[in-house]
Amino acid sequence: MTNNTQNGFFKLTKFEFTAIAIIMISPLLFSWSMYFQGLLIIVMLWIILGLSWNLMAGYTGQVSFGHAAFFGIGAYAAALPYFHWRISPWWGLITGPIVAVAFGYFLGKLVFKLKGPYFALGTLASGEILRIIFGEEELITNGHNGIFYMTTWTSKLPYFYIAAALAIFSILIIRKIIQSKLGFYFLSIREDQDAAEALGIDTVKYKNLSLAISAAMAGVAGAFYMIYMGFIDPEVVFALHNISIITILVGIIGGVGTIWGPAVGAIVMIFIQELFRSSLFGLGPEWLSRLHSLVFGALVVLIILYMAGGIVGDWPIIANKIKSWKNKTEGQS
Amino acid sequence: METFLQTLASGILIGGLYAIIGIGMTLIMGVLNIINLAHGQILMISMYITWVLWHYFGIDPYMSIFITIPTVFLIAEGISKYFLHPLIDKDSILPENQVLMTVGIGMVIMELARTIFTSDFKSISPTTTLRGEKIDIPGYLQNSIHIANISISIPLLIAFSISIFLTLGLFLFLTKTDKGRSVRATAQDKGAAALMGISTAKITILTYGIGSALDAAAGSLLLPIYYLYPDVGPIFTVKAFVITILGGLGSTVGAIFGGLILGLAETFGATYISMGYKDAVGLIIFLLVLVFFPGGLKRFTKV
């Protein structure tokens, strides 16, 4: 994982190849259950969103609390042409990122003047403002009634492979960016913005670029959400907690500033939530199902306290601990 | 004209209540240097305590302030001591680690409330039964007084008065006592405060408690005029940081005016624009202030 600094776009390490192979086979393993296939699609969506946030926050140091803004704009870019002119939402996969980037450009003009906590609050407010506006302007957006669309296929498999392709493509793009000069510019901005500027890096330009890529990815995720779910309303796609905050938590759990972090975070989050929602897959008592978000929240608190780098970021430490623990138990027996 | 005066009156009253939420946030902001994104959830704890005290023990919501303030103070001290403070020396990629921690804590509090009380909407019910005995809610909670043609609801008026009282108390604490002066010193310059012999670690933890205690008071005062459900927290977190930015980070006087402005903006927005845009008005003012008028009202008040 570490010695791949000069890899080409499609050249994969062994680890990455296995990961992608597992992703490709996984829905077939669960072919008996639409429910599990649905979960896998949601995991892919969260991977894209997590990656998108991670590029901006983890690599460029601009912690966004309003990623729902891009997600929702992408979703509405797919939904509104359908609502008004019956144009297929599938076009949203192209228009979604474009509109999200355009919005990101104007948002960037406003919020990149701000630093640290101000930036976080600025992005948070922008997402909330969009949520309220999209809810109120009923003539344009159909307000809280939302927009409904008959999904193209009843089977989940095609959706899964499209989502997986988007997710893998996003991972490859991020990897490429991070290994290129651009990635180092981003990192330098994260580490010390003033120093980066002093070295002649146009920080405003690169922050905008980071925002644009991030917005495009979130926009794609939003458009795909519309296509897959067939229903959106502002409270769902612009949700402060369920989208913006969970995106951040996915990034933190997996590992901020790591390529595979968001993927791991998304899998862990969905796994834990579903494990508890189904009361340990029907084995545990019923009341466990009410704890699903609580356990996830507690995990986040513990990870921030004890594993600041997240699962992927602190993997060397975790691996060491497991090793020494194994040695200990072997020595005792 | 009547509508205008009516709106003005309720705007100011609700603004007074917002002000103490904002002051709590701004205190924490000034000393800990973080945005406390669990602020609304802490307020929610207090609302639930107040609700339980009324529903099961028949205690007047305003009397329960004497219980919610110390309880929430202790809870917040615990959060600050065991969850926020250890992060100061931790290495992490993002400097916002403590802020992210408050997000996690907020989520845990919210979900705990959902687990215990379910997602149902709750509010102060007109009657409650205590050991088979029916207790009616104190009459003043449902009445309003009329001055000319303006009606002012009594719960709001009481909330406003208690808020002013608490604010004055806080100012006395901050200006006249040793602890209060240490809090202000730590907010101004942590390093210098430490050199003067102030245990900044202790003050930091204490400040989080005090800020949350003010929040708790606001929670008890809010319950009679608001409804309660586990997702109520984020609404007030957003309001609190809007006030904080309006007033200028760390400025207590600014937060008072910030609270009043937000209260007025919301009520005028609801009356003259539309009810649905009520919450957007505050946020839009917030973004404008943030971008075009950084520093907020602190520029004028200087404290």
XYZ file of C-alpha atoms in Angstrom:
636
model
C 0.000 0.000 0.000
C 2.840 2.353 0.659
C 5.220 1.754 -2.235
C 2.824 2.690 -5.002
C 3.852 6.290 -5.440
C 4.528 5.929 -9.143
C 1.545 3.816 -10.138
C -0.376 4.472 -13.334
C -4.077 5.163 -13.203
C -5.233 1.599 -13.712
C -2.212 -0.196 -12.321
C -3.324 -1.739 -9.086
C -1.454 -3.149 -6.152
C -2.333 -6.637 -4.996
C -4.360 -5.232 -2.114
C -6.361 -2.943 -4.357
C -6.986 -5.702 -6.852
C -8.384 -7.994 -4.160
C -10.502 -5.197 -2.747
C -12.020 -4.445 -6.139
C -12.543 -8.147 -6.865
C -14.380 -8.551 -3.561
C -16.539 -5.537 -4.371
C -17.430 -6.997 -7.763
C -18.395 -10.404 -6.410
C -20.107 -9.227 -3.220
C -23.655 -8.696 -4.586
C -23.615 -12.158 -6.144
C -22.840 -13.639 -2.734
C -25.944 -11.942 -1.418
C -28.056 -12.762 -4.458
C -30.657 -14.331 -2.154
C -31.365 -11.022 -0.473
C -32.433 -7.756 -2.089
C -31.946 -6.204 1.341
C -28.217 -6.920 1.438
C -27.767 -5.842 -2.146
C -29.491 -2.588 -1.265
C -27.110 -2.134 1.650
C -24.134 -2.662 -0.638
C -25.400 0.068 -2.958
C -25.735 2.443 -0.004
C -22.186 1.545 1.053
C -20.948 2.527 -2.421
C -22.810 5.838 -2.162
C -21.209 6.581 1.194
C -17.804 5.677 -0.191
C -18.198 8.311 -2.908
C -19.442 10.910 -0.418
C -16.721 10.046 2.082
C -14.027 10.317 -0.581
C -15.427 13.618 -1.689
C -15.321 15.023 1.840
C -11.927 13.500 2.499
C -10.332 15.220 -0.482
C -11.415 18.603 0.809
C -11.006 18.028 4.539
C -8.445 15.267 4.852
C -6.092 16.336 2.096
C -6.704 20.058 1.710
C -7.558 20.806 5.331
C -10.844 22.596 4.601
C -13.248 20.815 6.954
C -16.646 21.113 5.339
C -19.743 20.685 7.478
C -22.067 21.193 4.544
C -21.452 18.403 2.084
C -25.178 17.801 1.925
C -25.316 20.996 -0.151
C -23.442 19.377 -3.039
C -25.194 16.059 -2.575
C -28.602 17.684 -2.633
C -27.771 19.918 -5.571
C -26.638 16.861 -7.533
C -29.857 15.063 -6.634
C -32.002 18.006 -7.641
C -30.022 18.479 -10.867
C -31.176 14.971 -11.761
C -34.711 15.391 -10.450
C -35.785 18.857 -11.580
C -35.473 18.328 -15.378
C -37.525 15.177 -14.919
C -40.104 16.982 -12.813
C -40.557 19.865 -15.237
C -39.828 18.412 -18.657
C -39.778 14.627 -18.150
C -36.092 14.418 -19.048
C -34.620 11.167 -17.728
C -32.840 11.533 -14.351
C -29.997 9.479 -15.772
C -28.730 12.699 -17.365
C -28.185 13.815 -13.792
C -24.984 11.788 -13.692
C -23.637 14.426 -16.105
C -25.566 17.524 -15.063
C -25.347 16.772 -11.325
C -21.594 17.267 -10.995
C -21.660 20.250 -13.359
C -24.280 22.092 -11.337
C -22.611 21.102 -8.075
C -19.276 22.468 -9.292
C -20.940 25.686 -10.424
C -22.528 26.068 -7.004
C -19.231 25.148 -5.364
C -17.515 27.905 -7.309
C -19.799 30.573 -5.856
C -19.741 29.021 -2.422
C -15.955 28.966 -2.569
C -15.924 32.689 -3.323
C -17.766 33.212 -0.059
C -16.352 30.645 2.325
C -12.696 30.480 1.329
C -12.284 33.916 2.818
C -12.851 32.175 6.128
C -10.509 30.005 8.110
C -10.831 27.190 10.630
C -14.066 27.208 12.618
C -15.501 30.055 10.545
C -15.104 27.967 7.431
C -16.822 24.996 9.070
C -19.746 27.169 10.133
C -19.984 28.869 6.747
C -20.326 25.557 4.926
C -22.759 24.248 7.518
C -24.954 27.311 7.071
C -24.890 27.035 3.279
C -26.276 23.498 3.409
C -28.995 24.539 5.835
C -29.985 27.559 3.752
C -30.354 25.372 0.654
C -32.486 22.914 2.615
C -34.884 25.653 3.643
C -34.998 27.301 0.203
C -35.634 24.024 -1.614
C -38.352 23.229 0.880
C -40.100 26.569 0.470
C -39.929 27.266 -3.269
C -42.727 24.882 -4.120
C -43.271 26.136 -7.665
C -39.763 25.208 -8.668
C -38.913 22.235 -6.483
C -42.297 20.869 -5.395
C -41.183 21.690 -1.842
C -41.634 19.130 0.873
C -43.722 16.898 -1.354
C -40.501 15.883 -3.008
C -40.011 14.499 -6.466
C -40.975 10.975 -7.365
C -39.680 8.906 -10.246
C -40.354 5.292 -11.266
C -36.952 3.633 -11.115
C -35.658 2.060 -14.302
C -35.014 -1.461 -13.009
C -36.507 -3.481 -10.213
C -33.358 -5.580 -9.842
C -30.637 -4.087 -7.661
C -27.710 -5.578 -9.543
C -27.368 -3.000 -12.349
C -27.555 -0.203 -9.779
C -24.910 -1.885 -7.727
C -22.472 -2.207 -10.602
C -22.993 1.398 -11.640
C -22.485 2.569 -8.052
C -19.442 0.321 -7.648
C -17.962 1.599 -10.903
C -18.473 5.194 -9.730
C -16.940 4.418 -6.340
C -13.909 2.631 -7.754
C -13.432 5.351 -10.341
C -13.551 7.936 -7.537
C -10.959 6.034 -5.523
C -8.669 5.826 -8.552
C -9.090 9.531 -9.262
C -8.286 10.445 -5.673
C -5.263 8.165 -5.724
C -4.036 9.719 -8.940
C -4.510 13.236 -7.572
C -2.746 12.483 -4.320
C 0.241 10.996 -6.103
C 0.527 13.922 -8.478
C 1.913 17.384 -7.877
C -1.618 18.599 -7.274
C -1.870 16.312 -4.256
C 1.257 17.805 -2.745
C -0.141 21.297 -3.253
C -3.274 20.202 -1.405
C -1.254 18.683 1.429
C 0.881 21.797 1.757
C -2.263 23.895 2.124
C -3.505 21.547 4.836
C -0.240 21.607 6.735
C 0.336 25.348 6.651
C -1.597 27.651 4.411
C 0.614 30.662 4.978
C 3.795 28.709 4.340
C 2.276 27.279 1.146
C 1.460 30.770 -0.004
C 4.968 31.943 0.801
C 6.334 29.178 -1.407
C 4.370 30.527 -4.336
C 1.418 28.165 -4.291
C -1.767 29.925 -5.346
C -3.774 28.663 -2.356
C -7.067 30.181 -3.458
C -6.826 28.472 -6.838
C -5.954 25.075 -5.405
C -8.551 25.272 -2.671
C -11.134 26.028 -5.348
C -9.868 23.127 -7.416
C -10.136 20.798 -4.441
C -13.645 22.076 -3.777
C -14.588 21.589 -7.437
C -13.463 17.949 -7.545
C -15.089 17.301 -4.204
C -18.346 18.964 -5.282
C -18.397 17.012 -8.534
C -18.087 13.706 -6.708
C -20.759 14.593 -4.186
C -22.938 15.774 -7.072
C -22.595 12.417 -8.810
C -23.487 10.660 -5.567
C -26.565 12.857 -5.220
C -27.695 12.252 -8.786
C -27.218 8.532 -8.360
C -29.213 8.644 -5.149
C -32.121 10.164 -7.065
C -31.848 7.578 -9.835
C -31.648 4.677 -7.418
C -34.159 5.712 -4.756
C -36.633 7.317 -7.156
C -37.674 9.808 -4.481
C -36.077 12.858 -2.948
C -37.202 15.702 -0.782
C -35.175 18.547 0.699
C -35.220 17.144 4.235
C -33.577 13.960 2.971
C -30.913 15.192 0.574
C -29.951 18.385 2.411
C -30.090 16.776 5.844
C -27.625 18.345 8.258
C -27.239 15.285 10.425
C -27.993 12.390 8.116
C -25.802 13.582 5.258
C -23.330 16.302 6.253
C -22.430 15.012 9.693
C -22.490 11.320 8.814
C -20.191 12.048 5.874
C -17.695 13.558 8.288
C -18.017 10.642 10.680
C -17.447 8.146 7.855
C -14.251 10.007 7.026
C -13.094 10.079 10.649
C -13.789 6.423 11.362
C -11.974 5.253 8.265
C -9.101 7.668 8.540
C -8.807 11.311 7.584
C -6.366 11.878 4.749
C -6.104 8.267 3.601
C -7.203 6.878 0.255
C -9.022 3.826 1.557
C -10.247 5.450 4.770
C -13.684 6.522 3.519
C -14.276 3.078 2.045
C -13.484 1.383 5.349
C -15.493 4.004 7.229
C -18.529 3.508 5.016
C -18.419 -0.266 5.409
C -17.982 -0.038 9.190
C -20.784 2.493 9.525
C -23.316 0.537 7.474
C -22.270 -2.745 9.096
C -22.685 -1.446 12.640
C -25.939 0.327 11.916
C -27.480 -2.676 10.212
C -26.096 -5.103 12.769
C -27.939 -3.279 15.492
C -30.959 -2.295 13.443
C -31.610 -5.973 12.811
C -30.815 -6.813 16.493
C -27.646 -8.751 15.674
C -29.345 -10.211 12.606
C -32.330 -11.354 14.586
C -30.278 -13.188 17.218
C -30.362 -10.558 19.953
C -33.278 -9.049 21.858
C -35.506 -6.605 20.015
C -34.534 -3.472 21.945
C -31.041 -3.624 20.453
C -32.483 -2.324 17.195
C -33.094 1.050 18.823
C -29.403 1.464 19.582
C -28.100 1.517 16.016
C -27.180 5.196 15.835
C -26.126 5.331 19.467
C -23.500 2.628 19.015
C -22.204 4.351 15.914
C -21.964 7.667 17.761
C -20.143 6.026 20.665
C -17.711 4.409 18.225
C -16.983 7.827 16.730
C -16.270 9.273 20.181
C -13.943 6.384 21.027
C -12.124 6.616 17.703
C -11.486 10.337 18.127
C -10.278 9.732 21.683
C -8.025 6.750 21.101
C -7.375 6.448 17.362
C -7.107 9.958 16.004
C -5.921 8.673 12.619
C -8.938 6.441 12.079
C -8.877 2.737 11.252
C -6.800 3.031 8.090
C -4.592 5.860 9.329
C -3.699 4.051 12.551
C -3.597 0.607 10.984
C 0.147 0.124 11.671
C -0.473 0.769 15.385
C -3.483 -1.539 15.466
C -1.600 -4.263 13.613
C 1.277 -3.968 16.082
C -1.058 -4.258 19.045
C -2.740 -7.328 17.593
C 0.664 -8.870 16.937
C 1.962 -8.278 20.456
C -1.328 -9.491 21.905
C -1.038 -12.673 19.840
C 2.529 -13.202 20.966
C 1.465 -12.763 24.569
C -1.320 -15.298 24.370
C 0.951 -17.741 22.563
C 3.641 -17.274 25.217
C 1.131 -18.028 27.962
C -0.229 -21.213 26.434
C -48.722 48.998 13.149
C -50.176 46.613 15.701
C -48.653 43.676 13.865
C -45.362 45.487 13.880
C -45.414 46.170 17.618
C -46.607 42.655 18.346
C -43.765 41.226 16.284
C -41.286 43.564 17.934
C -42.407 42.529 21.420
C -42.221 38.798 20.812
C -38.947 39.221 18.924
C -37.308 40.948 21.859
C -38.664 38.447 24.375
C -37.526 35.387 22.464
C -34.272 37.198 21.705
C -33.550 37.499 25.420
C -33.876 33.764 25.731
C -31.669 33.178 22.692
C -29.131 35.505 24.263
C -28.361 33.174 27.173
C -27.980 30.235 24.777
C -25.579 32.405 22.802
C -23.681 33.603 25.869
C -23.077 29.990 26.897
C -21.737 29.190 23.456
C -19.596 32.310 23.255
C -18.018 31.661 26.663
C -17.020 28.178 25.528
C -15.847 29.573 22.219
C -13.699 32.203 23.896
C -11.951 29.941 26.366
C -11.821 26.554 24.632
C -11.484 28.010 21.150
C -13.925 25.510 19.713
C -17.419 25.639 18.341
C -19.470 23.495 20.652
C -21.641 21.614 18.180
C -23.238 19.687 21.057
C -24.691 22.896 22.516
C -28.232 22.261 21.361
C -28.116 18.686 22.555
C -27.034 19.818 26.008
C -29.995 22.173 26.000
C -32.115 19.176 25.072
C -30.897 17.247 28.131
C -32.170 20.063 30.296
C -35.495 20.121 28.439
C -35.953 16.406 29.025
C -35.079 16.721 32.715
C -37.612 19.518 33.049
C -40.215 17.466 31.231
C -39.624 14.405 33.428
C -39.771 16.536 36.575
C -43.125 17.963 35.530
C -44.586 14.797 34.111
C -43.646 12.396 36.885
C -43.101 14.628 39.900
C -45.329 17.570 39.155
C -42.594 20.145 39.636
C -43.189 23.575 38.153
C -40.979 23.972 35.045
C -39.469 27.194 36.369
C -38.625 25.625 39.706
C -36.804 22.816 37.941
C -34.126 25.305 36.934
C -32.639 24.693 40.351
C -32.260 21.033 39.429
C -31.350 21.263 35.748
C -28.559 23.795 36.186
C -26.462 21.747 38.629
C -27.194 18.439 36.879
C -26.237 19.695 33.455
C -23.251 21.514 34.937
C -21.931 18.213 36.287
C -22.624 16.335 33.050
C -20.830 19.032 31.061
C -17.874 18.998 33.449
C -17.606 15.280 32.820
C -17.781 15.689 29.056
C -15.186 18.407 29.139
C -12.845 16.592 31.505
C -12.930 13.138 29.983
C -13.689 13.754 26.325
C -12.597 17.223 25.254
C -9.627 17.989 27.461
C -7.590 14.847 26.631
C -7.664 15.859 22.965
C -5.623 19.018 23.508
C -2.283 17.243 23.470
C -3.267 14.589 20.934
C -1.680 14.696 17.525
C -4.134 14.590 14.701
C -4.283 15.572 11.088
C -7.185 17.943 11.512
C -6.941 20.748 14.044
C -10.732 20.607 14.399
C -10.532 17.390 16.401
C -12.322 18.810 19.440
C -15.099 20.196 17.276
C -15.559 16.803 15.682
C -15.661 15.336 19.178
C -18.534 17.629 20.109
C -20.316 16.366 16.997
C -19.862 12.789 18.205
C -20.973 13.662 21.739
C -23.995 15.490 20.376
C -24.934 12.433 18.386
C -24.594 10.155 21.412
C -26.746 12.455 23.560
C -29.380 12.667 20.842
C -29.517 8.933 20.340
C -29.599 8.295 24.095
C -32.638 10.548 24.272
C -34.195 8.676 21.376
C -33.545 5.349 23.078
C -34.976 6.429 26.405
C -37.847 8.697 25.368
C -38.514 7.464 21.786
C -38.950 9.954 18.957
C -42.357 11.189 20.129
C -43.052 14.887 20.408
C -43.451 15.952 24.006
C -44.555 19.167 25.619
C -45.768 20.347 29.000
C -49.172 18.719 29.378
C -51.938 20.725 31.064
C -52.405 18.146 33.800
C -50.372 15.366 35.283
C -51.192 12.700 37.835
C -49.012 12.272 40.876
C -49.798 9.373 43.225
C -53.319 9.245 41.864
C -53.766 12.951 42.448
C -54.417 15.274 39.563
C -52.209 18.333 39.320
C -53.090 21.217 37.041
C -50.413 23.206 35.364
C -49.865 26.592 37.029
C -52.314 28.997 35.421
C -49.759 31.569 34.434
C -48.219 29.133 31.978
C -51.224 29.366 29.706
C -52.118 33.013 29.988
C -50.930 36.154 28.373
C -51.192 39.779 29.367
C -52.503 42.516 27.114
C -50.973 45.951 26.880
C -52.962 48.110 24.475
C -53.610 45.613 21.696
C -50.406 43.679 22.074
C -50.586 40.345 23.794
C -47.509 39.073 25.554
C -47.403 35.470 26.630
C -46.489 35.080 30.278
C -44.105 32.106 29.851
C -42.126 34.158 27.360
C -42.092 37.124 29.721
C -40.882 34.973 32.612
C -38.246 33.391 30.388
C -37.065 36.839 29.365
C -36.871 38.104 32.953
C -35.004 35.064 34.223
C -32.630 35.343 31.264
C -31.816 38.935 32.175
C -31.360 37.926 35.782
C -28.980 35.109 34.820
C -27.055 37.357 32.455
C -26.561 39.921 35.211
C -25.445 37.150 37.531
C -22.935 35.965 34.974
C -21.571 39.481 34.537
C -21.125 39.848 38.275
C -19.354 36.497 38.308
C -17.090 37.416 35.425
C -16.165 40.869 36.680
C -16.177 40.601 40.462
C -14.997 37.137 41.443
C -11.554 35.607 41.203
C -12.758 32.603 39.235
C -14.599 34.853 36.831
C -11.570 37.018 36.277
C -9.516 33.896 35.625
C -12.044 32.822 33.005
C -11.715 36.160 31.257
C -7.954 36.087 31.497
C -7.818 32.604 29.989
C -10.059 33.719 27.149
C -7.813 36.675 26.417
C -4.460 34.948 26.479
C -4.026 31.408 27.642
C -0.260 31.567 27.890
C -0.181 34.774 29.865
C -2.934 33.502 32.158
C -0.920 30.370 32.880
C 2.115 32.515 33.680
C 0.031 34.485 36.188
C -0.604 31.268 38.064
C -4.023 30.415 36.737
C -4.608 26.732 36.219
C -5.891 27.103 32.681
C -6.805 23.423 32.437
C -9.180 23.745 35.391
C -10.607 27.003 34.093
C -11.193 25.461 30.677
C -13.159 22.598 32.161
C -15.063 24.950 34.452
C -15.977 27.224 31.554
C -17.510 24.393 29.589
C -19.610 23.638 32.646
C -20.722 27.255 33.107
C -21.565 27.661 29.429
C -23.601 24.481 29.525
C -25.318 25.517 32.763
C -26.608 28.678 31.061
C -27.746 26.435 28.256
C -29.546 24.277 30.803
C -31.386 27.272 32.213
C -32.485 28.160 28.697
C -33.728 24.599 28.222
C -35.974 24.738 31.275
C -37.282 28.151 30.215
C -37.906 26.961 26.668
C -39.943 23.885 27.471
C -43.219 25.685 28.276
C -43.131 27.519 24.932
C -41.578 24.907 22.678
C -42.075 21.251 21.923
C -39.515 18.593 22.613
C -38.192 15.692 20.571
C -34.747 14.115 20.204
C -33.862 16.057 17.054
C -34.495 19.428 18.700
C -30.802 19.837 19.535
C -29.344 20.760 16.136
C -31.941 23.529 15.697
C -30.600 25.280 18.771
C -26.976 24.495 17.998
C -27.425 26.371 14.746
C -29.133 29.276 16.506
C -26.370 29.385 19.099
C -23.551 29.663 16.611
C -25.441 32.204 14.534
C -25.667 34.363 17.672
C -22.024 33.756 18.497
C -20.852 34.870 15.069
C -23.229 37.848 15.043
C -21.919 38.997 18.383
C -18.298 38.288 17.651
C -16.521 35.197 18.916
C -16.003 35.234 22.656
C -17.880 38.463 23.210
C -20.555 38.164 25.898
C -22.023 41.622 25.347
C -22.042 40.911 21.636
C -23.917 37.680 22.249
C -26.719 39.547 24.040
C -27.241 41.796 21.047
C -26.712 38.856 18.722
C -29.511 36.993 20.509
C -31.837 39.982 20.286
C -31.062 40.473 16.599
C -31.688 36.819 15.842
C -34.950 36.851 17.793
C -36.117 39.959 15.949
C -34.943 38.674 12.559
C -36.813 35.420 13.061
C -40.084 36.921 14.196
C -40.019 39.639 11.534
C -39.062 37.070 8.920
C -41.959 34.868 10.016
C -44.433 37.774 9.972
C -43.379 39.602 6.853
C -41.710 37.008 4.623
C -43.060 33.570 5.388
C -43.212 31.181 8.309
C -41.064 28.629 6.474
C -38.237 31.091 5.948
C -38.041 31.907 9.639
C -34.951 29.766 10.166
C -33.313 30.810 6.899
C -33.344 34.510 7.837
C -30.968 33.944 10.731
C -28.660 31.800 8.626
C -28.513 34.280 5.771
C -27.697 37.136 8.150
C -25.093 34.828 9.612
C -23.411 34.142 6.258
C -23.448 37.840 5.349
C -21.924 38.824 8.684
C -19.360 36.071 8.399
C -18.219 37.134 4.959
C -18.668 40.901 4.865
C -18.517 41.885 8.496
C -16.107 39.489 10.213
C -15.831 40.067 13.925
C -19.544 40.834 14.236
C -20.757 43.235 16.877
C -17.536 42.847 18.816
C -16.277 45.678 16.639
C -18.573 48.072 18.467
C -18.815 46.607 21.913
C -15.113 45.766 22.331
C -15.897 43.278 25.116
